[in-house]
XYZ file of N, CA and C in Angstrom:
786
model
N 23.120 -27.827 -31.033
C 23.073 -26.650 -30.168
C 22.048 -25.638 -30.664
N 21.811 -25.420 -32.176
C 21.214 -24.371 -32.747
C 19.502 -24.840 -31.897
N 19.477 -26.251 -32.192
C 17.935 -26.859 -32.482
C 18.018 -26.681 -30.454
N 18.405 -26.373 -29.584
C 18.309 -26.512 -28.566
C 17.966 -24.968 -28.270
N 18.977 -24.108 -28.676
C 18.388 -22.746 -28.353
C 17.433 -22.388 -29.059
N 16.703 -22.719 -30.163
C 15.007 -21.938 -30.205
C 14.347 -22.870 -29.678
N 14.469 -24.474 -29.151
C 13.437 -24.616 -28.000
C 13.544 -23.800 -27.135
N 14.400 -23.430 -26.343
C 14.896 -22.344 -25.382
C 13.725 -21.394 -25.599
N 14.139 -21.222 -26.481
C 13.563 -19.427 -27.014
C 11.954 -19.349 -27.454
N 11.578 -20.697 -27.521
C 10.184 -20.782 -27.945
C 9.687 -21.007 -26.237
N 10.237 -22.192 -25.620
C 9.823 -22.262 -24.217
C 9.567 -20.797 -23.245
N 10.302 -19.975 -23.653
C 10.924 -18.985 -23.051
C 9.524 -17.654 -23.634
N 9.515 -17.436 -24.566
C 8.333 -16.833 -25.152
C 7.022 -17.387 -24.449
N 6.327 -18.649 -24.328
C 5.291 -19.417 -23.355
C 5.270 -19.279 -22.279
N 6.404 -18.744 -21.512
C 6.048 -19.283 -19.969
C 6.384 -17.363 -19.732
N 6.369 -16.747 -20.136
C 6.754 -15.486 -19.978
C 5.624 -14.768 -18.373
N 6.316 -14.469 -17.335
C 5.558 -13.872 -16.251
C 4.692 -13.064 -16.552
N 3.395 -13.187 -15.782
C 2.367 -12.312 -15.983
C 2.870 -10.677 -16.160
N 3.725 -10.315 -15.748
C 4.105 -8.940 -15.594
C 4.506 -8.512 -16.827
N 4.745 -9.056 -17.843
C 5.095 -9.292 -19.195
C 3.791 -8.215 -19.832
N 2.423 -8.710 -19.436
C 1.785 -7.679 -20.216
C 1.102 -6.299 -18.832
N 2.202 -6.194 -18.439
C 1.534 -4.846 -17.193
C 2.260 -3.399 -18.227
N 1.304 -2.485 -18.265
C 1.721 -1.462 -18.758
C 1.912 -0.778 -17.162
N 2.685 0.449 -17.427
C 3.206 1.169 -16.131
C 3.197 2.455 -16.623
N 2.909 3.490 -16.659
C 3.233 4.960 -16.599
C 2.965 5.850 -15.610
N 3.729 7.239 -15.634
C 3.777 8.123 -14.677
C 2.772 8.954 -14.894
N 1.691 8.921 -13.824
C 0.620 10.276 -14.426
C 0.712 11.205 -13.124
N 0.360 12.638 -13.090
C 0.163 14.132 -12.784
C -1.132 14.508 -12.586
N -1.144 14.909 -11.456
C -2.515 14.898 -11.009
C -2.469 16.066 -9.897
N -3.629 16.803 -9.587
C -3.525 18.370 -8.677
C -4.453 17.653 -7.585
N -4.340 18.605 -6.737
C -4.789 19.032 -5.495
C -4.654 20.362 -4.868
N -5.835 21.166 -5.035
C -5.466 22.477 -4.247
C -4.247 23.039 -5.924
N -3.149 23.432 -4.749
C -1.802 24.509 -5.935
C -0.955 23.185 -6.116
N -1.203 21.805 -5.551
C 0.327 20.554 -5.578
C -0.385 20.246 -6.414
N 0.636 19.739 -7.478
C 0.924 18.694 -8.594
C 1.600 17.631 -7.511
N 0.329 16.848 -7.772
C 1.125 15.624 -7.330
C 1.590 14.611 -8.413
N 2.923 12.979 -7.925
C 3.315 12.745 -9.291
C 2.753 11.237 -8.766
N 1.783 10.416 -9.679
C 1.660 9.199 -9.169
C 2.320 8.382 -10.359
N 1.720 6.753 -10.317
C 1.937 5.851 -10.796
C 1.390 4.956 -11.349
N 0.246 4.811 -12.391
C -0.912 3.985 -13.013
C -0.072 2.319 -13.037
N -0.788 1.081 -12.990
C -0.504 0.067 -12.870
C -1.454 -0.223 -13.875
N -1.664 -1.214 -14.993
C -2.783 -2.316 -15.518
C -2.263 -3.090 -16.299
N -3.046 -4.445 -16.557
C -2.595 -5.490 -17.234
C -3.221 -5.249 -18.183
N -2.904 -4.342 -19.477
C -3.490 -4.487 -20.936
C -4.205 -5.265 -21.973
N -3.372 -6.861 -20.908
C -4.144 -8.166 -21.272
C -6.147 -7.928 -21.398
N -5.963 -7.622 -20.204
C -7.389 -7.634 -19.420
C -7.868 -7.069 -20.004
N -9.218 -7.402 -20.401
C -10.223 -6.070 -20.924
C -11.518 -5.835 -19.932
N -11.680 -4.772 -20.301
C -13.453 -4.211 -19.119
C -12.964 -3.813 -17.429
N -13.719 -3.326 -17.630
C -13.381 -2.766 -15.955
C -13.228 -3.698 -14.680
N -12.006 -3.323 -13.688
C -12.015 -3.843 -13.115
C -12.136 -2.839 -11.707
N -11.491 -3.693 -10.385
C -11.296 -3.070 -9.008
C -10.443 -2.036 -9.327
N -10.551 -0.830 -8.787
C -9.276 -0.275 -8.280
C -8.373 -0.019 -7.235
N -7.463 0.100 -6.763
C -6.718 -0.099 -5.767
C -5.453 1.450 -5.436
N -5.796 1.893 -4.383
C -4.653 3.265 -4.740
C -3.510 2.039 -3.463
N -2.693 2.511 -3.820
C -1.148 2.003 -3.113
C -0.887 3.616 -2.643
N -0.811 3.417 -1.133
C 0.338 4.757 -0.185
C 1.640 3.991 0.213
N 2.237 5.032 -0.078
C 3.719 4.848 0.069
C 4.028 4.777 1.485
N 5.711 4.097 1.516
C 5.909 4.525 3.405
C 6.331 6.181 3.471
N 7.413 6.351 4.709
C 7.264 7.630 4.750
C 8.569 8.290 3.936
N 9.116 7.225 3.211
C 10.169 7.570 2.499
C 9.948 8.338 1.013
N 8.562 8.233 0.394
C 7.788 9.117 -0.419
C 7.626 8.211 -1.401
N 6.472 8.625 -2.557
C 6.792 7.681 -3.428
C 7.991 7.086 -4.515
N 7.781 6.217 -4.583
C 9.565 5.791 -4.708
C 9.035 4.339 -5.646
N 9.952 3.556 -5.962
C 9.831 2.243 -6.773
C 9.151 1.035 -6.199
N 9.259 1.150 -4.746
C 8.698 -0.148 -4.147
C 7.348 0.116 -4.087
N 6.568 1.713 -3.661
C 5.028 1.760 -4.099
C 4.913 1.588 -5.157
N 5.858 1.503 -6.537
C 5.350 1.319 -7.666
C 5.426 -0.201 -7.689
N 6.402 -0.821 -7.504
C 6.396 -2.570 -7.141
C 5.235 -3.165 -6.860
N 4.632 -2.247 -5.818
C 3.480 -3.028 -5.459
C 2.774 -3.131 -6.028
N 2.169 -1.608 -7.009
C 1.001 -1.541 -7.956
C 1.310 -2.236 -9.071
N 2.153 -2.715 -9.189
C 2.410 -3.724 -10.772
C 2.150 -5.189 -9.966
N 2.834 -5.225 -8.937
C 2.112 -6.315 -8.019
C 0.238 -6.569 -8.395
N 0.050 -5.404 -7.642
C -1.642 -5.558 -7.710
C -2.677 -5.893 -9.549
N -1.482 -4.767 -9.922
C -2.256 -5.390 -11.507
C -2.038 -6.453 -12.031
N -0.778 -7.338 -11.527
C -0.985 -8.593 -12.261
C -1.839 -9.821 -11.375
N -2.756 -9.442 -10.426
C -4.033 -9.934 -9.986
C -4.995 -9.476 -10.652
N -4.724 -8.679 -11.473
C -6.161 -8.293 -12.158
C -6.909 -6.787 -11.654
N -6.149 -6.440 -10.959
C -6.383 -4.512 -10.535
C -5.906 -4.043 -11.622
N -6.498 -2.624 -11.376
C -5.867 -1.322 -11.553
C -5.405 -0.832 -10.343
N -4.271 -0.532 -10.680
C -3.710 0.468 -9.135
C -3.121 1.557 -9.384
N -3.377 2.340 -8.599
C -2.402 3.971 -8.716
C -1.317 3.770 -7.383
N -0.063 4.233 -7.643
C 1.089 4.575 -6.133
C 0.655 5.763 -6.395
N 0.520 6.789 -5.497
C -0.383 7.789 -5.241
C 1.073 8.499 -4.412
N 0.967 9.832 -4.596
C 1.947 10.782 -4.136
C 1.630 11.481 -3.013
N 1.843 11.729 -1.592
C 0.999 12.191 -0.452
C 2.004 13.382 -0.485
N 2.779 13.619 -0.583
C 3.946 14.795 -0.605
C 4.239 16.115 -1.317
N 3.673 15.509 -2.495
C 3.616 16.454 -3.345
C 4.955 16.577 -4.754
N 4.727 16.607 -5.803
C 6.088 16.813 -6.458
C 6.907 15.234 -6.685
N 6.387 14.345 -6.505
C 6.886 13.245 -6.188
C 8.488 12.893 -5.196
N 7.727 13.730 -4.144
C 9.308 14.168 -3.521
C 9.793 12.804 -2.358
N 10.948 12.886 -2.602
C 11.104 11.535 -1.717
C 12.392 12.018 -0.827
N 11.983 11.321 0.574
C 13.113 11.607 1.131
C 14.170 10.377 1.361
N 15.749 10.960 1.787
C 16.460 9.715 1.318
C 17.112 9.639 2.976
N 16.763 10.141 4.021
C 17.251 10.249 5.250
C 15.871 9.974 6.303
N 16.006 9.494 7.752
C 14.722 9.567 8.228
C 14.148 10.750 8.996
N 15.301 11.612 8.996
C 14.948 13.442 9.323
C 14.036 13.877 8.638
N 14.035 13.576 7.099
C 13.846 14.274 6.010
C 12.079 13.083 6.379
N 12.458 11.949 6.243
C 11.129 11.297 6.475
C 9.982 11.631 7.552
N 10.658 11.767 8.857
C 9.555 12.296 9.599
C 9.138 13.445 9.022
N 9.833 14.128 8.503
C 9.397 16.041 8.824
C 8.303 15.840 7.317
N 8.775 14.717 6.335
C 7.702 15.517 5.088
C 6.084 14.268 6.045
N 6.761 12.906 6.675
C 5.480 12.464 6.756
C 4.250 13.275 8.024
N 4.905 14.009 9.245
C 4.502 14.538 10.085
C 3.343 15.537 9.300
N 4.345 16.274 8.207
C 3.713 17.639 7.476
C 2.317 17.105 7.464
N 2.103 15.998 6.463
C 0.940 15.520 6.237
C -0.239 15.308 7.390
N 0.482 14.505 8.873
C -0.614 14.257 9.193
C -0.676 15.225 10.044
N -0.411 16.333 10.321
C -0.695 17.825 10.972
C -1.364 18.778 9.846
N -1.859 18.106 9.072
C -2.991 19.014 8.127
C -3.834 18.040 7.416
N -4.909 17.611 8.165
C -5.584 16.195 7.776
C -6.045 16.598 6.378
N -6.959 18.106 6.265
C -7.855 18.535 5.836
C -6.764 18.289 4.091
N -5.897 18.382 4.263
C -4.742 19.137 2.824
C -4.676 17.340 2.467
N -4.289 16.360 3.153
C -3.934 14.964 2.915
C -5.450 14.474 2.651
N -6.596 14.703 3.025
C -8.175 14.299 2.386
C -8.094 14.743 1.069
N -7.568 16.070 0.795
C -7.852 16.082 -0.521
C -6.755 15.846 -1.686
N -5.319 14.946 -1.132
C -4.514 14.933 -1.743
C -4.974 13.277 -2.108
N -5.702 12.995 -0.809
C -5.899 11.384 -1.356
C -7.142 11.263 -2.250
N -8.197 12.173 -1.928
C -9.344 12.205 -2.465
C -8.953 12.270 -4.240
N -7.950 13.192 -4.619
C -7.440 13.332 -5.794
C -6.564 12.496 -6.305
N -6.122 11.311 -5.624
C -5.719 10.349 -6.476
C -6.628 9.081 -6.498
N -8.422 8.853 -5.463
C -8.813 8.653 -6.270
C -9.837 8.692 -6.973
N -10.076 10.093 -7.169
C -10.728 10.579 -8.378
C -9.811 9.980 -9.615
N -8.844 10.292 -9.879
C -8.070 10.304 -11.100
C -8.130 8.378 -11.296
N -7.779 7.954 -10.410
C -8.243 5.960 -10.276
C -9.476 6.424 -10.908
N -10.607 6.386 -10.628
C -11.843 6.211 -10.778
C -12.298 6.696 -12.323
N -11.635 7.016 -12.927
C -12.015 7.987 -14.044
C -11.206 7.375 -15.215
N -10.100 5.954 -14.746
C -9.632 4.955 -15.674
C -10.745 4.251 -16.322
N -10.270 4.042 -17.601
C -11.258 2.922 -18.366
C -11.618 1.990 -17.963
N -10.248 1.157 -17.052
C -10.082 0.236 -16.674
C -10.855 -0.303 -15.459
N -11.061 0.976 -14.371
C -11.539 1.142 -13.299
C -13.074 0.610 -13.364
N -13.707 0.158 -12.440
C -15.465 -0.059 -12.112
C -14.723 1.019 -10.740
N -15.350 1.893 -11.164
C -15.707 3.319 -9.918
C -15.958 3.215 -9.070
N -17.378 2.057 -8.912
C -17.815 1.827 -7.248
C -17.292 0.899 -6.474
N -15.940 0.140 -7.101
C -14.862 -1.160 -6.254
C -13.832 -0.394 -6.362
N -13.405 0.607 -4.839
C -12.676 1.047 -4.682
C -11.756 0.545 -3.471
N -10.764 0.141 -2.991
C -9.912 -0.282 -2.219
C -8.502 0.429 -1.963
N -8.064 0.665 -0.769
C -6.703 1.726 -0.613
C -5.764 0.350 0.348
N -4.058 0.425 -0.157
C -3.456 -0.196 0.571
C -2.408 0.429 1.272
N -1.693 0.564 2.002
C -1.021 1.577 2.716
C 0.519 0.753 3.377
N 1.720 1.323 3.375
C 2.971 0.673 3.702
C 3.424 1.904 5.191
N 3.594 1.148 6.403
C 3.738 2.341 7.213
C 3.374 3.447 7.379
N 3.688 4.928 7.173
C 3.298 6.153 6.811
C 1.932 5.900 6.533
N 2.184 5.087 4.893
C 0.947 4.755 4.031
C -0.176 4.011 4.640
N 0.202 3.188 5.746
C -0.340 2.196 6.597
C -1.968 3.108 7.077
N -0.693 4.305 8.109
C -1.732 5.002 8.801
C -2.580 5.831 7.869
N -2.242 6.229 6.653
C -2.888 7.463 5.680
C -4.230 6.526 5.421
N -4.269 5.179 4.808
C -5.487 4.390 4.695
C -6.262 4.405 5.509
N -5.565 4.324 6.641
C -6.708 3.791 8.255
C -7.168 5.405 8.559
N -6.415 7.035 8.607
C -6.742 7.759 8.925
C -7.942 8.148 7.762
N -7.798 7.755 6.289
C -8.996 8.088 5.484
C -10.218 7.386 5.267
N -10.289 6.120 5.608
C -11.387 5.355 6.417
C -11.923 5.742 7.517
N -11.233 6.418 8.735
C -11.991 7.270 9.667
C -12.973 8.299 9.538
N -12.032 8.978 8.434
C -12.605 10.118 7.979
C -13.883 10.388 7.077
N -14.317 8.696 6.764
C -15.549 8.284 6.438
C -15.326 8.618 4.474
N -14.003 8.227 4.028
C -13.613 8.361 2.790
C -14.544 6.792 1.882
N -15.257 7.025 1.162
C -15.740 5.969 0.410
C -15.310 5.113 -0.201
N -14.452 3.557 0.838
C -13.448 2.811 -0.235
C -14.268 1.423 0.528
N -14.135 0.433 -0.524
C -14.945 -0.911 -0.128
C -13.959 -1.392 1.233
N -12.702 -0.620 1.204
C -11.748 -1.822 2.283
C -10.994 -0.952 2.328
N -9.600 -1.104 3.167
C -8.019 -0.762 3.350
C -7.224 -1.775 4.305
N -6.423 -1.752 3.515
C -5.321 -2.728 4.347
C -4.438 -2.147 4.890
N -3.624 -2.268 5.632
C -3.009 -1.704 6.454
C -1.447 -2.174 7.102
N -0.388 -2.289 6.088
C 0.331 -2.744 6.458
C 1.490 -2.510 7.473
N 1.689 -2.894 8.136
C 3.161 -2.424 9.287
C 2.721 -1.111 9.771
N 1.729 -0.463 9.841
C 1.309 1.184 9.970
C 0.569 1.823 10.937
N 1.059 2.981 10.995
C 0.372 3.534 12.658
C -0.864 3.430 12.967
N -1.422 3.493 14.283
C -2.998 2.903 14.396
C -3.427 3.873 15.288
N -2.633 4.321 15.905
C -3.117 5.982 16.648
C -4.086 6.790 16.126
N -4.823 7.453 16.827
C -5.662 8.751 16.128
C -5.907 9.363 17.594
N -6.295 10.900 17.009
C -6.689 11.456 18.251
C -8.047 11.523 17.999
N -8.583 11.343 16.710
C -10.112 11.185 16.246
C -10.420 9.806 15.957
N -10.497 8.778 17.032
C -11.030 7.731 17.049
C -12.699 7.614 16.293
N -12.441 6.435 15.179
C -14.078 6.076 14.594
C -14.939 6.171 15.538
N -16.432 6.745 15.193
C -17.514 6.312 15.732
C -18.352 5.684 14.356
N -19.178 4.920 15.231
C -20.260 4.004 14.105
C -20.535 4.631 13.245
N -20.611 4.154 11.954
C -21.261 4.469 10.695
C -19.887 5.471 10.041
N -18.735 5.751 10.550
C -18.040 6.781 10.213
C -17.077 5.837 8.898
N -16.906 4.453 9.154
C -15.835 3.738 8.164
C -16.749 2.908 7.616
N -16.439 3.253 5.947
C -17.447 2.882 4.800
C -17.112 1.310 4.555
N -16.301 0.854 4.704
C -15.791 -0.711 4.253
C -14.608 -1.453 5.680
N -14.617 -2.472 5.337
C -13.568 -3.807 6.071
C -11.938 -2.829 6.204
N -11.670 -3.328 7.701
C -10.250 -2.939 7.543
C -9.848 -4.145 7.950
N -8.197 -4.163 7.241
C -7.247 -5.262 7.621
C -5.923 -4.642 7.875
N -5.315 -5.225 9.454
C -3.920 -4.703 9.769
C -3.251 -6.043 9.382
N -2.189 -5.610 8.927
C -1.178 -6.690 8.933
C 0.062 -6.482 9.853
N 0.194 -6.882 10.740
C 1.435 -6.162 11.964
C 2.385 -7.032 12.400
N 3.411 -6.487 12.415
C 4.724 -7.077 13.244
C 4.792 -7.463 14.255
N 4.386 -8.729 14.697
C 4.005 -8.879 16.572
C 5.775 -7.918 17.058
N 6.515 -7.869 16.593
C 7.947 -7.387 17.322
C 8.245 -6.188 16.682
N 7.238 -5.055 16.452
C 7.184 -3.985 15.792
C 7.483 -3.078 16.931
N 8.808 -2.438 17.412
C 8.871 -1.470 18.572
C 7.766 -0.340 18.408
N 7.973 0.239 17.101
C 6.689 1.289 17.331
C 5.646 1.411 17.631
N 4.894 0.160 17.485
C 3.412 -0.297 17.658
C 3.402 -1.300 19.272
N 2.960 -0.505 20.343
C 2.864 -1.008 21.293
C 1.676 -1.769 21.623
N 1.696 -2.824 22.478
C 0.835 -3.601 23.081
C -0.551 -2.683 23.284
N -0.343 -1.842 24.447
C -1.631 -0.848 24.996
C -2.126 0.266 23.350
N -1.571 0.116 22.230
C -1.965 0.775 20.772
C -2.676 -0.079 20.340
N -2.449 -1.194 19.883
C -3.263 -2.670 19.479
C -4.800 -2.875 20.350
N -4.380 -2.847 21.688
C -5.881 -2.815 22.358
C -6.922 -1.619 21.857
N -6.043 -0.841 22.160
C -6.831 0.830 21.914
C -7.569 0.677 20.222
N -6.826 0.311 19.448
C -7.311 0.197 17.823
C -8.623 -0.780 18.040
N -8.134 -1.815 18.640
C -9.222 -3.499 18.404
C -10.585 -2.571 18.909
N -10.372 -2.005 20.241
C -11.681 -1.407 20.984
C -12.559 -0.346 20.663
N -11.543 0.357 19.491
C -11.997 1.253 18.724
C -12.741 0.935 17.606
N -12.615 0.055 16.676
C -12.867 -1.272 15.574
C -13.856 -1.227 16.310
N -13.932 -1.856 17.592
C -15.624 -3.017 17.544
C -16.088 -1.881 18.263
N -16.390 -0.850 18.961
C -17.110 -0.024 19.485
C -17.303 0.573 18.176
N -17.381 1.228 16.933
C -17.333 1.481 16.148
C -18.098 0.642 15.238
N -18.240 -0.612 15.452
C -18.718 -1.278 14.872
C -18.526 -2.240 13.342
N -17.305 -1.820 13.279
C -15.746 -1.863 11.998
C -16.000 -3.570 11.891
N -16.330 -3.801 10.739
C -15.455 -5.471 10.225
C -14.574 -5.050 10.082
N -13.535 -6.095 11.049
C -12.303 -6.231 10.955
C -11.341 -7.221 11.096
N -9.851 -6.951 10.786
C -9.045 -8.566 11.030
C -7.987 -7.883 11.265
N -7.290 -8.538 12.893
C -5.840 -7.766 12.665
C -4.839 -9.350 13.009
N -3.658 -8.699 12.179
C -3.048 -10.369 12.084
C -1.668 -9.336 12.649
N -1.406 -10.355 13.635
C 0.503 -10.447 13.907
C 1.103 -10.816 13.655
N 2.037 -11.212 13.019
C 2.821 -12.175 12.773
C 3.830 -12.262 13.439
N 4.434 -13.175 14.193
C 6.046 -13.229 14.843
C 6.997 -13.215 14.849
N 7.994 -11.917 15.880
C 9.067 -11.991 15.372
C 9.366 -11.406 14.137
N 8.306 -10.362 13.925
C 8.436 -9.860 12.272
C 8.196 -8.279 13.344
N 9.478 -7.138 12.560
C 9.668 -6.140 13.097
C 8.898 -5.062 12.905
N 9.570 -4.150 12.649
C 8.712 -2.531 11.307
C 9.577 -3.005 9.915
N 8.175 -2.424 9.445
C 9.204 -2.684 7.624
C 9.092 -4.284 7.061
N 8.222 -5.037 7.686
C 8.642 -6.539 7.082
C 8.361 -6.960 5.737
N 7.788 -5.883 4.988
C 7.817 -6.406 3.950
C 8.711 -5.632 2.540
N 9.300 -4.712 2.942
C 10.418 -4.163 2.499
C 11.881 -4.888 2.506
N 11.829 -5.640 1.183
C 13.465 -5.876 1.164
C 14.544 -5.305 1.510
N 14.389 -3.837 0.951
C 15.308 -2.810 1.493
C 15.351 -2.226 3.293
N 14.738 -2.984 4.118
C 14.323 -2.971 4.982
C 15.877 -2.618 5.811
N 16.286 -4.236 5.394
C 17.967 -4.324 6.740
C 18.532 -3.180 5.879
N 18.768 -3.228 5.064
C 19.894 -2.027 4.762
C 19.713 -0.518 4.976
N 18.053 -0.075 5.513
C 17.993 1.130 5.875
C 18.564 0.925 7.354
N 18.170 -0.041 8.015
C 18.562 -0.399 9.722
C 20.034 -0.262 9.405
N 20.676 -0.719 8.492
C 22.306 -0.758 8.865
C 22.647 0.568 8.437
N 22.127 0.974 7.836
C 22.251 2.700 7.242
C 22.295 3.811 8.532
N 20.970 3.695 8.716
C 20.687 4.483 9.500
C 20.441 4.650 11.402
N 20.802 2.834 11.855
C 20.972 2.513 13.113
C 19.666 2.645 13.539
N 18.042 1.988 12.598
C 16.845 1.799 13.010
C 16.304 0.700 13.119
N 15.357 0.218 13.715
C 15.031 -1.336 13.876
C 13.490 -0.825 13.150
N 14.265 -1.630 11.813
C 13.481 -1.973 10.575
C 13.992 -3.660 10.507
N 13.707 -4.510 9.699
C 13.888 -5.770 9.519
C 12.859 -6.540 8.350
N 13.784 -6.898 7.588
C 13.006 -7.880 6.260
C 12.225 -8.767 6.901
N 10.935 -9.540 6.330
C 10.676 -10.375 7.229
C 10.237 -11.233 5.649
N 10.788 -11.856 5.038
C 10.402 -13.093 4.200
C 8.809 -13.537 3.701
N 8.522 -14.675 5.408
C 7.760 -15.288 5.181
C 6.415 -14.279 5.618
N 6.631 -13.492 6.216
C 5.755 -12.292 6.896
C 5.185 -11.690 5.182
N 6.320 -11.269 4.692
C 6.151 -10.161 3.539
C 4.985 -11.526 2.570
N 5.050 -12.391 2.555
C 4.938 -13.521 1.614
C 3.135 -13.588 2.195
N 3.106 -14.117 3.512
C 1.804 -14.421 4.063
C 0.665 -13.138 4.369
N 1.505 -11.989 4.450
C 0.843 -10.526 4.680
C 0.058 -10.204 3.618
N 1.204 -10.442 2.000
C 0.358 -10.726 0.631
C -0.715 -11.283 -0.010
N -0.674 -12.632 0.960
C -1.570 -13.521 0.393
C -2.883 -12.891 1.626
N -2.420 -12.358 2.791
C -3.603 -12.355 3.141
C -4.657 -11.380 2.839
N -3.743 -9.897 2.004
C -4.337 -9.634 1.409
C -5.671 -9.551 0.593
N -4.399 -10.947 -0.520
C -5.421 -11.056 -1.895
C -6.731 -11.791 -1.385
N -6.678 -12.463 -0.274
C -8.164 -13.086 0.279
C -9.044 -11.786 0.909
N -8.612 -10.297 1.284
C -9.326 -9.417 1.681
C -9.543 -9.052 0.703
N -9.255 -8.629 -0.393
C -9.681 -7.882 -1.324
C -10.693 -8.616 -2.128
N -10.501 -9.881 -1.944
C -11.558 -10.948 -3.179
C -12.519 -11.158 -2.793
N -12.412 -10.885 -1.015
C -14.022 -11.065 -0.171
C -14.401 -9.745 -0.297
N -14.200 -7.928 -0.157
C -14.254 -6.902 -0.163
C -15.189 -6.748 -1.906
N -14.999 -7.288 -2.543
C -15.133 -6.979 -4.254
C -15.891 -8.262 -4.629
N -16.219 -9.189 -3.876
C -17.061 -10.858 -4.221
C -18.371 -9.594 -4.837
């Protein structure tokens, strides 16, 4: 038994998940009078500069699953920041509380340019970071904050765009979006209507935007949030886990970002 548990324990030491060497800490960062509170991601393994990647939260604030992701992204070999759009690292735990802090934001574009602009300055100024491979990924809320700071002609090689609003009342014109966008969408997303999808695509190519928008089926709002059904049973919203969605949305990702940074 003895000679069986330190094979165990030696096997067990070898096969240890990449996440094994991700360092994680909380860093503080201003804008304007907000302290905002983000989330540094890197694999320590790695040496020399790499991509950076800011992660936006949904509209629930930053919270553990934007940090999930950015430990996600660093064990591809990023740096990532979860980036605080709220201020204070304030999170809301109701969807009252969610509309009213995510609305705040996008009814003062000018205050959210420079809340994003400042997380990533603070990315860019990592060791870890190459400055000029910059990339933003966005979860709902976060979805639209990427796509609205790519309009706004914000300097990032790409943004992805997951499950997230596609509305604007300041639709791109040419030359206005610096890099590739990618939606990843819920073909059965109630919020995101049919006549929104056209309006975005027509906006994209009149604009002149490389772009890719993927549906997937039968995949709701929220599909890549585990905690997804249990806010729907919480709160009586059509949110929904979506598995193979959350799984293929990922990977399609990591093929945007590897063509964005080739």
């Amino acid at each position: 038994m003895k000679k069986i548990a330190v094979i165990l324990l030696i096997f067990t030491l070898y096969t240890l998940p990449a996440w094994a060497e991700i360092s994680g800490k909380e860093v503080s960062y201003r804008a304007g009078d907000t302290t905002l509170k983000g989330y540094l991601a890197v694999d320590t393994a790695k040496s020399g500069p790499r991509p950076g990647i800011l992660v936006v939260h949904e509209w629930w604030g930053h919270n553990d699953y934007a940090r999930k992701r950015a430990r996600m992204l660093a064990e591809l070999g990023y740096t990532a920041l979860a980036v605080d759009m709220y201020g204070d690292g304030k999170q809301a735990s109701h969807p009252g509380d969610a509309k009213k802090f995510s609305s705040a934001v996008f009814q003062n574009m000018p205050v959210a340019k420079a809340r994003f602009l400042a997380a990533r300055d603070l990315l860019q100024s990592q060791p870890s970071v190459d400055g000029v491979r910059i990339a933003a990924i966005g979860y709902c809320f976060g979805g639209g904050v990427v796509l609205a700071m790519a309009r706004m002609g914000v300097d990032l090689n790409g943004v992805a765009v997951f499950h997230g609003s596609l509305g604007t009342p300041n639709p791109a014109k040419k030359g206005d979006i610096k890099g590739k966008v990618l939606v990843l969408n819920g073909a059965a997303d109630p919020f995101i209507k049919p006549e929104s999808i056209t309006r975005f695509k027509k906006e994209m190519t009149d604009a002149g935007v490389d772009f890719k928008f993927v549906n997937y089926p039968d995949a709701k709002h929220a599909v890549t949030n585990p905690e997804a059904d249990n806010f729907a049973t919480k709160f009586k919203i059509p949110l929904q886990y979506n598995e193979k969605a959350d799984h293929q949305s990922w990977t399609e990702m990591q093929t945007f970002l590897k063509d964005i940074f080739k």
